[in-house]
Amino acid sequence: MRNLILRKQIVRISNQTFDEFLQRVVKASDSLKNNAFSKYVSSLKTSAKAFNETRSEAKTSNYTPQLSAVALEMDNYFKKIRTMLDYAVLFKSGQEQTEAEKLKLSLKTVGNVPRTGLKKKFADYEALISALKPQSKTLTSLGLETCVTEMEKLTAKFREYSLSRDNDRAAAKGKSLKARNQALEDYSALRNYVEAYSVINGDKDTASFISLVNETLIYLMPKTSK
């Protein structure tokens, strides 16, 4: 009875699992000593490496440090505004104290923004800026106008960096999909050739490879159908 590679579904598995699968198949291909397989093995090794590299590129973002820096600046301005308002409420009097108390209510509506995630953080900050800007006279009298102006500039930077990051991620995703499809095509070509070779020439040169690939399929994808 001829020895065949299990027909497990690998099209819809995650990129991480597919990457691990490819690395294991590449390692198993070292058992294919006959030069008849060299072209197929070489193609798979090349495409598997390319897919692995695109996955690594997709994980990193050149804009993450910039976004983190902008977020930190925003948080510092928010804390400064909160501190200055607390001071005004405690140590100012009359109109300034009343105005400070009103502005504190605006801060309470967004809660503790520095502890939230990036996207919600900047949505909250933009909402806060929109609430504070119409009160320019109050901001000026309390010395907060500069803080709000700088926060507004930082939200623009955040949008710019976010857009650039999203564009980079979209490009990396497209590149990764192309590399994955190529690797899948090269794996299928090697598998089909190995099986055809086994039918014609017997399993002597292919038994080890087939066994290793089947073990990998069973280990990585136990719940997928044949």
mmCIF file with all atom_site columns, C-alpha atoms in Angstrom:
data_model
loop_
_atom_site.group_PDB
_atom_site.id
_atom_site.type_symbol
_atom_site.label_atom_id
_atom_site.label_alt_id
_atom_site.label_comp_id
_atom_site.label_asym_id
_atom_site.label_entity_id
_atom_site.label_seq_id
_atom_site.pdbx_PDB_ins_code
_atom_site.Cartn_x
_atom_site.Cartn_y
_atom_site.Cartn_z
_atom_site.occupancy
_atom_site.B_iso_or_equiv
_atom_site.pdbx_formal_charge
_atom_site.auth_seq_id
_atom_site.auth_comp_id
_atom_site.auth_asym_id
_atom_site.auth_atom_id
_atom_site.pdbx_PDB_model_num
ATOM 1   C CA . MET A 1 1   ? 0.000   0.000  0.000  1.00 0.00 ? 1   MET A CA 1
ATOM 2   C CA . ARG A 1 2   ? 1.470   3.359  -0.985 1.00 0.00 ? 2   ARG A CA 1
ATOM 3   C CA . ASN A 1 3   ? 2.404   5.811  1.739  1.00 0.00 ? 3   ASN A CA 1
ATOM 4   C CA . LEU A 1 4   ? 0.626   9.186  1.377  1.00 0.00 ? 4   LEU A CA 1
ATOM 5   C CA . ILE A 1 5   ? 0.762   12.488 3.234  1.00 0.00 ? 5   ILE A CA 1
ATOM 6   C CA . LEU A 1 6   ? -2.379  13.221 5.230  1.00 0.00 ? 6   LEU A CA 1
ATOM 7   C CA . ARG A 1 7   ? -4.719  15.667 3.492  1.00 0.00 ? 7   ARG A CA 1
ATOM 8   C CA . LYS A 1 8   ? -5.270  17.917 6.476  1.00 0.00 ? 8   LYS A CA 1
ATOM 9   C CA . GLN A 1 9   ? -6.718  21.388 5.942  1.00 0.00 ? 9   GLN A CA 1
ATOM 10  C CA . ILE A 1 10  ? -3.909  23.952 6.143  1.00 0.00 ? 10  ILE A CA 1
ATOM 11  C CA . VAL A 1 11  ? -5.423  26.773 4.122  1.00 0.00 ? 11  VAL A CA 1
ATOM 12  C CA . ARG A 1 12  ? -7.335  28.364 6.998  1.00 0.00 ? 12  ARG A CA 1
ATOM 13  C CA . ILE A 1 13  ? -4.907  27.872 9.856  1.00 0.00 ? 13  ILE A CA 1
ATOM 14  C CA . SER A 1 14  ? -3.321  30.904 11.500 1.00 0.00 ? 14  SER A CA 1
ATOM 15  C CA . ASN A 1 15  ? -0.144  32.430 10.137 1.00 0.00 ? 15  ASN A CA 1
ATOM 16  C CA . GLN A 1 16  ? 1.700   31.390 13.290 1.00 0.00 ? 16  GLN A CA 1
ATOM 17  C CA . THR A 1 17  ? 0.687   27.735 12.921 1.00 0.00 ? 17  THR A CA 1
ATOM 18  C CA . PHE A 1 18  ? 1.383   27.764 9.195  1.00 0.00 ? 18  PHE A CA 1
ATOM 19  C CA . ASP A 1 19  ? 4.821   29.248 9.827  1.00 0.00 ? 19  ASP A CA 1
ATOM 20  C CA . GLU A 1 20  ? 5.630   26.540 12.374 1.00 0.00 ? 20  GLU A CA 1
ATOM 21  C CA . PHE A 1 21  ? 4.326   23.901 9.976  1.00 0.00 ? 21  PHE A CA 1
ATOM 22  C CA . LEU A 1 22  ? 6.565   25.191 7.181  1.00 0.00 ? 22  LEU A CA 1
ATOM 23  C CA . GLN A 1 23  ? 9.649   25.202 9.392  1.00 0.00 ? 23  GLN A CA 1
ATOM 24  C CA . ARG A 1 24  ? 9.007   21.599 10.395 1.00 0.00 ? 24  ARG A CA 1
ATOM 25  C CA . VAL A 1 25  ? 8.456   20.511 6.776  1.00 0.00 ? 25  VAL A CA 1
ATOM 26  C CA . VAL A 1 26  ? 11.652  22.264 5.715  1.00 0.00 ? 26  VAL A CA 1
ATOM 27  C CA . LYS A 1 27  ? 13.537  20.400 8.426  1.00 0.00 ? 27  LYS A CA 1
ATOM 28  C CA . ALA A 1 28  ? 11.910  17.123 7.350  1.00 0.00 ? 28  ALA A CA 1
ATOM 29  C CA . SER A 1 29  ? 12.943  17.780 3.759  1.00 0.00 ? 29  SER A CA 1
ATOM 30  C CA . ASP A 1 30  ? 16.569  17.198 4.753  1.00 0.00 ? 30  ASP A CA 1
ATOM 31  C CA . SER A 1 31  ? 15.687  13.491 4.689  1.00 0.00 ? 31  SER A CA 1
ATOM 32  C CA . LEU A 1 32  ? 15.054  13.704 0.928  1.00 0.00 ? 32  LEU A CA 1
ATOM 33  C CA . LYS A 1 33  ? 18.586  12.866 -0.156 1.00 0.00 ? 33  LYS A CA 1
ATOM 34  C CA . ASN A 1 34  ? 17.830  12.054 -3.798 1.00 0.00 ? 34  ASN A CA 1
ATOM 35  C CA . ASN A 1 35  ? 18.605  14.944 -6.155 1.00 0.00 ? 35  ASN A CA 1
ATOM 36  C CA . ALA A 1 36  ? 15.244  14.362 -7.819 1.00 0.00 ? 36  ALA A CA 1
ATOM 37  C CA . PHE A 1 37  ? 13.668  16.388 -5.007 1.00 0.00 ? 37  PHE A CA 1
ATOM 38  C CA . SER A 1 38  ? 16.204  19.233 -4.884 1.00 0.00 ? 38  SER A CA 1
ATOM 39  C CA . LYS A 1 39  ? 14.253  21.682 -7.066 1.00 0.00 ? 39  LYS A CA 1
ATOM 40  C CA . TYR A 1 40  ? 11.064  21.314 -5.016 1.00 0.00 ? 40  TYR A CA 1
ATOM 41  C CA . VAL A 1 41  ? 12.887  21.403 -1.683 1.00 0.00 ? 41  VAL A CA 1
ATOM 42  C CA . SER A 1 42  ? 14.828  24.513 -2.704 1.00 0.00 ? 42  SER A CA 1
ATOM 43  C CA . SER A 1 43  ? 11.643  26.334 -3.729 1.00 0.00 ? 43  SER A CA 1
ATOM 44  C CA . LEU A 1 44  ? 9.934   25.477 -0.426 1.00 0.00 ? 44  LEU A CA 1
ATOM 45  C CA . LYS A 1 45  ? 12.920  26.561 1.654  1.00 0.00 ? 45  LYS A CA 1
ATOM 46  C CA . THR A 1 46  ? 13.004  29.891 -0.166 1.00 0.00 ? 46  THR A CA 1
ATOM 47  C CA . SER A 1 47  ? 9.283   30.601 0.175  1.00 0.00 ? 47  SER A CA 1
ATOM 48  C CA . ALA A 1 48  ? 9.131   29.355 3.785  1.00 0.00 ? 48  ALA A CA 1
ATOM 49  C CA . LYS A 1 49  ? 11.957  31.718 4.705  1.00 0.00 ? 49  LYS A CA 1
ATOM 50  C CA . ALA A 1 50  ? 10.241  34.611 2.902  1.00 0.00 ? 50  ALA A CA 1
ATOM 51  C CA . PHE A 1 51  ? 6.984   33.959 4.760  1.00 0.00 ? 51  PHE A CA 1
ATOM 52  C CA . ASN A 1 52  ? 8.765   33.775 8.106  1.00 0.00 ? 52  ASN A CA 1
ATOM 53  C CA . GLU A 1 53  ? 10.481  37.085 7.409  1.00 0.00 ? 53  GLU A CA 1
ATOM 54  C CA . THR A 1 54  ? 7.268   38.853 6.382  1.00 0.00 ? 54  THR A CA 1
ATOM 55  C CA . ARG A 1 55  ? 5.645   37.678 9.621  1.00 0.00 ? 55  ARG A CA 1
ATOM 56  C CA . SER A 1 56  ? 8.519   39.175 11.600 1.00 0.00 ? 56  SER A CA 1
ATOM 57  C CA . GLU A 1 57  ? 8.219   42.447 9.714  1.00 0.00 ? 57  GLU A CA 1
ATOM 58  C CA . ALA A 1 58  ? 4.472   42.604 10.313 1.00 0.00 ? 58  ALA A CA 1
ATOM 59  C CA . LYS A 1 59  ? 4.961   42.271 14.081 1.00 0.00 ? 59  LYS A CA 1
ATOM 60  C CA . THR A 1 60  ? 7.117   45.377 14.289 1.00 0.00 ? 60  THR A CA 1
ATOM 61  C CA . SER A 1 61  ? 5.982   48.944 13.730 1.00 0.00 ? 61  SER A CA 1
ATOM 62  C CA . ASN A 1 62  ? 8.261   51.914 13.192 1.00 0.00 ? 62  ASN A CA 1
ATOM 63  C CA . TYR A 1 63  ? 5.543   54.141 14.587 1.00 0.00 ? 63  TYR A CA 1
ATOM 64  C CA . THR A 1 64  ? 5.044   52.437 17.936 1.00 0.00 ? 64  THR A CA 1
ATOM 65  C CA . PRO A 1 65  ? 7.765   54.513 19.716 1.00 0.00 ? 65  PRO A CA 1
ATOM 66  C CA . GLN A 1 66  ? 6.350   57.764 18.290 1.00 0.00 ? 66  GLN A CA 1
ATOM 67  C CA . LEU A 1 67  ? 2.825   56.885 19.360 1.00 0.00 ? 67  LEU A CA 1
ATOM 68  C CA . SER A 1 68  ? 4.027   55.972 22.842 1.00 0.00 ? 68  SER A CA 1
ATOM 69  C CA . ALA A 1 69  ? 5.945   59.260 23.123 1.00 0.00 ? 69  ALA A CA 1
ATOM 70  C CA . VAL A 1 70  ? 2.921   61.305 22.045 1.00 0.00 ? 70  VAL A CA 1
ATOM 71  C CA . ALA A 1 71  ? 0.704   59.421 24.494 1.00 0.00 ? 71  ALA A CA 1
ATOM 72  C CA . LEU A 1 72  ? 3.137   60.115 27.320 1.00 0.00 ? 72  LEU A CA 1
ATOM 73  C CA . GLU A 1 73  ? 3.181   63.840 26.516 1.00 0.00 ? 73  GLU A CA 1
ATOM 74  C CA . MET A 1 74  ? -0.607  63.912 26.414 1.00 0.00 ? 74  MET A CA 1
ATOM 75  C CA . ASP A 1 75  ? -0.834  62.168 29.768 1.00 0.00 ? 75  ASP A CA 1
ATOM 76  C CA . ASN A 1 76  ? 1.619   64.630 31.305 1.00 0.00 ? 76  ASN A CA 1
ATOM 77  C CA . TYR A 1 77  ? -0.382  67.628 30.077 1.00 0.00 ? 77  TYR A CA 1
ATOM 78  C CA . PHE A 1 78  ? -3.575  66.053 31.392 1.00 0.00 ? 78  PHE A CA 1
ATOM 79  C CA . LYS A 1 79  ? -1.991  65.476 34.798 1.00 0.00 ? 79  LYS A CA 1
ATOM 80  C CA . LYS A 1 80  ? -0.659  69.040 34.795 1.00 0.00 ? 80  LYS A CA 1
ATOM 81  C CA . ILE A 1 81  ? -4.118  70.444 34.066 1.00 0.00 ? 81  ILE A CA 1
ATOM 82  C CA . ARG A 1 82  ? -5.644  68.282 36.780 1.00 0.00 ? 82  ARG A CA 1
ATOM 83  C CA . THR A 1 83  ? -2.999  69.384 39.297 1.00 0.00 ? 83  THR A CA 1
ATOM 84  C CA . MET A 1 84  ? -3.417  73.065 38.441 1.00 0.00 ? 84  MET A CA 1
ATOM 85  C CA . LEU A 1 85  ? -7.179  72.816 38.802 1.00 0.00 ? 85  LEU A CA 1
ATOM 86  C CA . ASP A 1 86  ? -6.852  71.069 42.157 1.00 0.00 ? 86  ASP A CA 1
ATOM 87  C CA . TYR A 1 87  ? -4.554  73.883 43.259 1.00 0.00 ? 87  TYR A CA 1
ATOM 88  C CA . ALA A 1 88  ? -7.000  76.564 42.048 1.00 0.00 ? 88  ALA A CA 1
ATOM 89  C CA . VAL A 1 89  ? -9.911  74.937 43.870 1.00 0.00 ? 89  VAL A CA 1
ATOM 90  C CA . LEU A 1 90  ? -7.931  74.735 47.108 1.00 0.00 ? 90  LEU A CA 1
ATOM 91  C CA . PHE A 1 91  ? -6.026  78.005 47.109 1.00 0.00 ? 91  PHE A CA 1
ATOM 92  C CA . LYS A 1 92  ? -7.814  80.424 44.776 1.00 0.00 ? 92  LYS A CA 1
ATOM 93  C CA . SER A 1 93  ? -10.972 82.292 45.641 1.00 0.00 ? 93  SER A CA 1
ATOM 94  C CA . GLY A 1 94  ? -13.938 83.931 43.984 1.00 0.00 ? 94  GLY A CA 1
ATOM 95  C CA . GLN A 1 95  ? -14.418 83.620 40.219 1.00 0.00 ? 95  GLN A CA 1
ATOM 96  C CA . GLU A 1 96  ? -11.196 81.683 39.602 1.00 0.00 ? 96  GLU A CA 1
ATOM 97  C CA . GLN A 1 97  ? -12.140 79.050 42.159 1.00 0.00 ? 97  GLN A CA 1
ATOM 98  C CA . THR A 1 98  ? -15.626 78.710 40.658 1.00 0.00 ? 98  THR A CA 1
ATOM 99  C CA . GLU A 1 99  ? -14.219 78.377 37.132 1.00 0.00 ? 99  GLU A CA 1
ATOM 100 C CA . ALA A 1 100 ? -11.718 75.771 38.286 1.00 0.00 ? 100 ALA A CA 1
ATOM 101 C CA . GLU A 1 101 ? -14.491 73.716 39.854 1.00 0.00 ? 101 GLU A CA 1
ATOM 102 C CA . LYS A 1 102 ? -16.458 73.813 36.589 1.00 0.00 ? 102 LYS A CA 1
ATOM 103 C CA . LEU A 1 103 ? -13.456 72.667 34.573 1.00 0.00 ? 103 LEU A CA 1
ATOM 104 C CA . LYS A 1 104 ? -12.853 69.826 37.008 1.00 0.00 ? 104 LYS A CA 1
ATOM 105 C CA . LEU A 1 105 ? -16.302 68.531 36.109 1.00 0.00 ? 105 LEU A CA 1
ATOM 106 C CA . SER A 1 106 ? -15.192 68.325 32.462 1.00 0.00 ? 106 SER A CA 1
ATOM 107 C CA . LEU A 1 107 ? -12.193 66.230 33.512 1.00 0.00 ? 107 LEU A CA 1
ATOM 108 C CA . LYS A 1 108 ? -14.396 63.903 35.552 1.00 0.00 ? 108 LYS A CA 1
ATOM 109 C CA . THR A 1 109 ? -16.481 63.013 32.485 1.00 0.00 ? 109 THR A CA 1
ATOM 110 C CA . VAL A 1 110 ? -13.471 61.349 30.822 1.00 0.00 ? 110 VAL A CA 1
ATOM 111 C CA . GLY A 1 111 ? -12.148 59.684 33.984 1.00 0.00 ? 111 GLY A CA 1
ATOM 112 C CA . ASN A 1 112 ? -8.528  58.646 34.435 1.00 0.00 ? 112 ASN A CA 1
ATOM 113 C CA . VAL A 1 113 ? -7.470  58.846 30.773 1.00 0.00 ? 113 VAL A CA 1
ATOM 114 C CA . PRO A 1 114 ? -3.776  57.950 31.276 1.00 0.00 ? 114 PRO A CA 1
ATOM 115 C CA . ARG A 1 115 ? -4.821  54.436 32.308 1.00 0.00 ? 115 ARG A CA 1
ATOM 116 C CA . THR A 1 116 ? -6.787  53.695 29.105 1.00 0.00 ? 116 THR A CA 1
ATOM 117 C CA . GLY A 1 117 ? -5.574  52.158 25.832 1.00 0.00 ? 117 GLY A CA 1
ATOM 118 C CA . LEU A 1 118 ? -4.194  54.272 22.998 1.00 0.00 ? 118 LEU A CA 1
ATOM 119 C CA . LYS A 1 119 ? -7.249  54.567 20.754 1.00 0.00 ? 119 LYS A CA 1
ATOM 120 C CA . LYS A 1 120 ? -9.701  55.256 23.577 1.00 0.00 ? 120 LYS A CA 1
ATOM 121 C CA . LYS A 1 121 ? -7.171  57.552 25.220 1.00 0.00 ? 121 LYS A CA 1
ATOM 122 C CA . PHE A 1 122 ? -7.009  59.918 22.263 1.00 0.00 ? 122 PHE A CA 1
ATOM 123 C CA . ALA A 1 123 ? -10.739 59.757 21.628 1.00 0.00 ? 123 ALA A CA 1
ATOM 124 C CA . ASP A 1 124 ? -11.228 60.852 25.242 1.00 0.00 ? 124 ASP A CA 1
ATOM 125 C CA . TYR A 1 125 ? -8.605  63.565 24.963 1.00 0.00 ? 125 TYR A CA 1
ATOM 126 C CA . GLU A 1 126 ? -10.143 64.953 21.769 1.00 0.00 ? 126 GLU A CA 1
ATOM 127 C CA . ALA A 1 127 ? -13.539 65.045 23.468 1.00 0.00 ? 127 ALA A CA 1
ATOM 128 C CA . LEU A 1 128 ? -11.991 66.830 26.434 1.00 0.00 ? 128 LEU A CA 1
ATOM 129 C CA . ILE A 1 129 ? -10.248 69.390 24.226 1.00 0.00 ? 129 ILE A CA 1
ATOM 130 C CA . SER A 1 130 ? -13.542 70.072 22.444 1.00 0.00 ? 130 SER A CA 1
ATOM 131 C CA . ALA A 1 131 ? -15.159 70.723 25.809 1.00 0.00 ? 131 ALA A CA 1
ATOM 132 C CA . LEU A 1 132 ? -12.363 72.980 27.062 1.00 0.00 ? 132 LEU A CA 1
ATOM 133 C CA . LYS A 1 133 ? -11.578 75.101 23.988 1.00 0.00 ? 133 LYS A CA 1
ATOM 134 C CA . PRO A 1 134 ? -14.785 77.182 24.046 1.00 0.00 ? 134 PRO A CA 1
ATOM 135 C CA . GLN A 1 135 ? -13.825 78.295 27.565 1.00 0.00 ? 135 GLN A CA 1
ATOM 136 C CA . SER A 1 136 ? -10.724 80.168 26.361 1.00 0.00 ? 136 SER A CA 1
ATOM 137 C CA . LYS A 1 137 ? -11.070 83.041 28.821 1.00 0.00 ? 137 LYS A CA 1
ATOM 138 C CA . THR A 1 138 ? -11.256 80.642 31.744 1.00 0.00 ? 138 THR A CA 1
ATOM 139 C CA . LEU A 1 139 ? -8.272  78.663 30.439 1.00 0.00 ? 139 LEU A CA 1
ATOM 140 C CA . THR A 1 140 ? -6.255  81.842 30.131 1.00 0.00 ? 140 THR A CA 1
ATOM 141 C CA . SER A 1 141 ? -7.131  83.103 33.584 1.00 0.00 ? 141 SER A CA 1
ATOM 142 C CA . LEU A 1 142 ? -6.112  79.763 35.106 1.00 0.00 ? 142 LEU A CA 1
ATOM 143 C CA . GLY A 1 143 ? -2.934  79.453 33.016 1.00 0.00 ? 143 GLY A CA 1
ATOM 144 C CA . LEU A 1 144 ? -4.165  76.373 31.141 1.00 0.00 ? 144 LEU A CA 1
ATOM 145 C CA . GLU A 1 145 ? -4.418  77.714 27.591 1.00 0.00 ? 145 GLU A CA 1
ATOM 146 C CA . THR A 1 146 ? -0.927  76.523 26.590 1.00 0.00 ? 146 THR A CA 1
ATOM 147 C CA . CYS A 1 147 ? -1.598  73.006 27.882 1.00 0.00 ? 147 CYS A CA 1
ATOM 148 C CA . VAL A 1 148 ? -4.779  72.669 25.844 1.00 0.00 ? 148 VAL A CA 1
ATOM 149 C CA . THR A 1 149 ? -3.097  74.108 22.729 1.00 0.00 ? 149 THR A CA 1
ATOM 150 C CA . GLU A 1 150 ? -0.223  71.623 23.002 1.00 0.00 ? 150 GLU A CA 1
ATOM 151 C CA . MET A 1 151 ? -2.631  68.747 23.570 1.00 0.00 ? 151 MET A CA 1
ATOM 152 C CA . GLU A 1 152 ? -4.460  69.719 20.393 1.00 0.00 ? 152 GLU A CA 1
ATOM 153 C CA . LYS A 1 153 ? -1.176  69.585 18.459 1.00 0.00 ? 153 LYS A CA 1
ATOM 154 C CA . LEU A 1 154 ? -0.420  66.180 19.924 1.00 0.00 ? 154 LEU A CA 1
ATOM 155 C CA . THR A 1 155 ? -3.780  64.760 18.819 1.00 0.00 ? 155 THR A CA 1
ATOM 156 C CA . ALA A 1 156 ? -2.909  65.799 15.255 1.00 0.00 ? 156 ALA A CA 1
ATOM 157 C CA . LYS A 1 157 ? 0.435   63.994 15.584 1.00 0.00 ? 157 LYS A CA 1
ATOM 158 C CA . PHE A 1 158 ? -1.322  60.926 16.914 1.00 0.00 ? 158 PHE A CA 1
ATOM 159 C CA . ARG A 1 159 ? -3.678  60.827 13.922 1.00 0.00 ? 159 ARG A CA 1
ATOM 160 C CA . GLU A 1 160 ? -0.728  61.221 11.542 1.00 0.00 ? 160 GLU A CA 1
ATOM 161 C CA . TYR A 1 161 ? 1.302   58.435 13.172 1.00 0.00 ? 161 TYR A CA 1
ATOM 162 C CA . SER A 1 162 ? -1.745  56.159 13.437 1.00 0.00 ? 162 SER A CA 1
ATOM 163 C CA . LEU A 1 163 ? -2.543  56.559 9.749  1.00 0.00 ? 163 LEU A CA 1
ATOM 164 C CA . SER A 1 164 ? 1.062   55.821 8.770  1.00 0.00 ? 164 SER A CA 1
ATOM 165 C CA . ARG A 1 165 ? 1.134   52.771 11.050 1.00 0.00 ? 165 ARG A CA 1
ATOM 166 C CA . ASP A 1 166 ? -2.144  51.441 9.655  1.00 0.00 ? 166 ASP A CA 1
ATOM 167 C CA . ASN A 1 167 ? -0.878  51.900 6.094  1.00 0.00 ? 167 ASN A CA 1
ATOM 168 C CA . ASP A 1 168 ? 2.311   50.042 6.965  1.00 0.00 ? 168 ASP A CA 1
ATOM 169 C CA . ARG A 1 169 ? 0.331   47.206 8.539  1.00 0.00 ? 169 ARG A CA 1
ATOM 170 C CA . ALA A 1 170 ? -1.935  46.937 5.500  1.00 0.00 ? 170 ALA A CA 1
ATOM 171 C CA . ALA A 1 171 ? 1.086   46.747 3.196  1.00 0.00 ? 171 ALA A CA 1
ATOM 172 C CA . ALA A 1 172 ? 2.737   44.137 5.436  1.00 0.00 ? 172 ALA A CA 1
ATOM 173 C CA . LYS A 1 173 ? -0.479  42.095 5.517  1.00 0.00 ? 173 LYS A CA 1
ATOM 174 C CA . GLY A 1 174 ? -0.658  42.063 1.726  1.00 0.00 ? 174 GLY A CA 1
ATOM 175 C CA . LYS A 1 175 ? 2.998   41.080 1.469  1.00 0.00 ? 175 LYS A CA 1
ATOM 176 C CA . SER A 1 176 ? 2.498   38.329 4.054  1.00 0.00 ? 176 SER A CA 1
ATOM 177 C CA . LEU A 1 177 ? -0.530  36.927 2.203  1.00 0.00 ? 177 LEU A CA 1
ATOM 178 C CA . LYS A 1 178 ? 1.420   36.791 -1.047 1.00 0.00 ? 178 LYS A CA 1
ATOM 179 C CA . ALA A 1 179 ? 4.333   35.029 0.670  1.00 0.00 ? 179 ALA A CA 1
ATOM 180 C CA . ARG A 1 180 ? 1.965   32.577 2.363  1.00 0.00 ? 180 ARG A CA 1
ATOM 181 C CA . ASN A 1 181 ? 0.263   31.672 -0.913 1.00 0.00 ? 181 ASN A CA 1
ATOM 182 C CA . GLN A 1 182 ? 3.633   31.059 -2.534 1.00 0.00 ? 182 GLN A CA 1
ATOM 183 C CA . ALA A 1 183 ? 4.776   28.869 0.351  1.00 0.00 ? 183 ALA A CA 1
ATOM 184 C CA . LEU A 1 184 ? 1.524   26.894 0.230  1.00 0.00 ? 184 LEU A CA 1
ATOM 185 C CA . GLU A 1 185 ? 1.960   26.397 -3.502 1.00 0.00 ? 185 GLU A CA 1
ATOM 186 C CA . ASP A 1 186 ? 5.557   25.198 -3.051 1.00 0.00 ? 186 ASP A CA 1
ATOM 187 C CA . TYR A 1 187 ? 4.586   22.848 -0.216 1.00 0.00 ? 187 TYR A CA 1
ATOM 188 C CA . SER A 1 188 ? 1.780   21.352 -2.316 1.00 0.00 ? 188 SER A CA 1
ATOM 189 C CA . ALA A 1 189 ? 4.144   20.893 -5.263 1.00 0.00 ? 189 ALA A CA 1
ATOM 190 C CA . LEU A 1 190 ? 6.708   19.091 -3.084 1.00 0.00 ? 190 LEU A CA 1
ATOM 191 C CA . ARG A 1 191 ? 4.038   16.923 -1.445 1.00 0.00 ? 191 ARG A CA 1
ATOM 192 C CA . ASN A 1 192 ? 2.519   15.921 -4.764 1.00 0.00 ? 192 ASN A CA 1
ATOM 193 C CA . TYR A 1 193 ? 5.906   15.108 -6.267 1.00 0.00 ? 193 TYR A CA 1
ATOM 194 C CA . VAL A 1 194 ? 6.951   13.047 -3.239 1.00 0.00 ? 194 VAL A CA 1
ATOM 195 C CA . GLU A 1 195 ? 3.752   11.018 -3.452 1.00 0.00 ? 195 GLU A CA 1
ATOM 196 C CA . ALA A 1 196 ? 4.062   10.505 -7.199 1.00 0.00 ? 196 ALA A CA 1
ATOM 197 C CA . TYR A 1 197 ? 7.686   9.457  -6.768 1.00 0.00 ? 197 TYR A CA 1
ATOM 198 C CA . SER A 1 198 ? 6.657   6.973  -4.060 1.00 0.00 ? 198 SER A CA 1
ATOM 199 C CA . VAL A 1 199 ? 4.073   5.371  -6.320 1.00 0.00 ? 199 VAL A CA 1
ATOM 200 C CA . ILE A 1 200 ? 6.547   4.908  -9.137 1.00 0.00 ? 200 ILE A CA 1
ATOM 201 C CA . ASN A 1 201 ? 9.782   4.201  -7.250 1.00 0.00 ? 201 ASN A CA 1
ATOM 202 C CA . GLY A 1 202 ? 8.670   2.928  -3.856 1.00 0.00 ? 202 GLY A CA 1
ATOM 203 C CA . ASP A 1 203 ? 8.978   4.514  -0.403 1.00 0.00 ? 203 ASP A CA 1
ATOM 204 C CA . LYS A 1 204 ? 12.687  4.016  0.199  1.00 0.00 ? 204 LYS A CA 1
ATOM 205 C CA . ASP A 1 205 ? 13.652  7.643  -0.482 1.00 0.00 ? 205 ASP A CA 1
ATOM 206 C CA . THR A 1 206 ? 10.473  9.230  0.856  1.00 0.00 ? 206 THR A CA 1
ATOM 207 C CA . ALA A 1 207 ? 9.223   7.194  3.839  1.00 0.00 ? 207 ALA A CA 1
ATOM 208 C CA . SER A 1 208 ? 11.047  9.288  6.434  1.00 0.00 ? 208 SER A CA 1
ATOM 209 C CA . PHE A 1 209 ? 9.823   12.590 4.979  1.00 0.00 ? 209 PHE A CA 1
ATOM 210 C CA . ILE A 1 210 ? 6.225   11.390 4.694  1.00 0.00 ? 210 ILE A CA 1
ATOM 211 C CA . SER A 1 211 ? 6.283   10.082 8.261  1.00 0.00 ? 211 SER A CA 1
ATOM 212 C CA . LEU A 1 212 ? 7.692   13.361 9.625  1.00 0.00 ? 212 LEU A CA 1
ATOM 213 C CA . VAL A 1 213 ? 5.192   15.511 7.733  1.00 0.00 ? 213 VAL A CA 1
ATOM 214 C CA . ASN A 1 214 ? 2.280   13.345 8.873  1.00 0.00 ? 214 ASN A CA 1
ATOM 215 C CA . GLU A 1 215 ? 3.471   13.585 12.486 1.00 0.00 ? 215 GLU A CA 1
ATOM 216 C CA . THR A 1 216 ? 3.614   17.362 12.100 1.00 0.00 ? 216 THR A CA 1
ATOM 217 C CA . LEU A 1 217 ? 0.107   17.518 10.646 1.00 0.00 ? 217 LEU A CA 1
ATOM 218 C CA . ILE A 1 218 ? -1.289  15.377 13.451 1.00 0.00 ? 218 ILE A CA 1
ATOM 219 C CA . TYR A 1 219 ? 0.533   17.416 16.105 1.00 0.00 ? 219 TYR A CA 1
ATOM 220 C CA . LEU A 1 220 ? -0.282  20.904 14.806 1.00 0.00 ? 220 LEU A CA 1
ATOM 221 C CA . MET A 1 221 ? -3.748  20.278 13.404 1.00 0.00 ? 221 MET A CA 1
ATOM 222 C CA . PRO A 1 222 ? -5.360  17.426 15.349 1.00 0.00 ? 222 PRO A CA 1
ATOM 223 C CA . LYS A 1 223 ? -8.899  18.710 14.872 1.00 0.00 ? 223 LYS A CA 1
ATOM 224 C CA . THR A 1 224 ? -8.792  19.384 11.149 1.00 0.00 ? 224 THR A CA 1
ATOM 225 C CA . SER A 1 225 ? -10.293 16.939 8.681  1.00 0.00 ? 225 SER A CA 1
ATOM 226 C CA . LYS A 1 226 ? -8.386  14.750 6.279  1.00 0.00 ? 226 LYS A CA 1
#
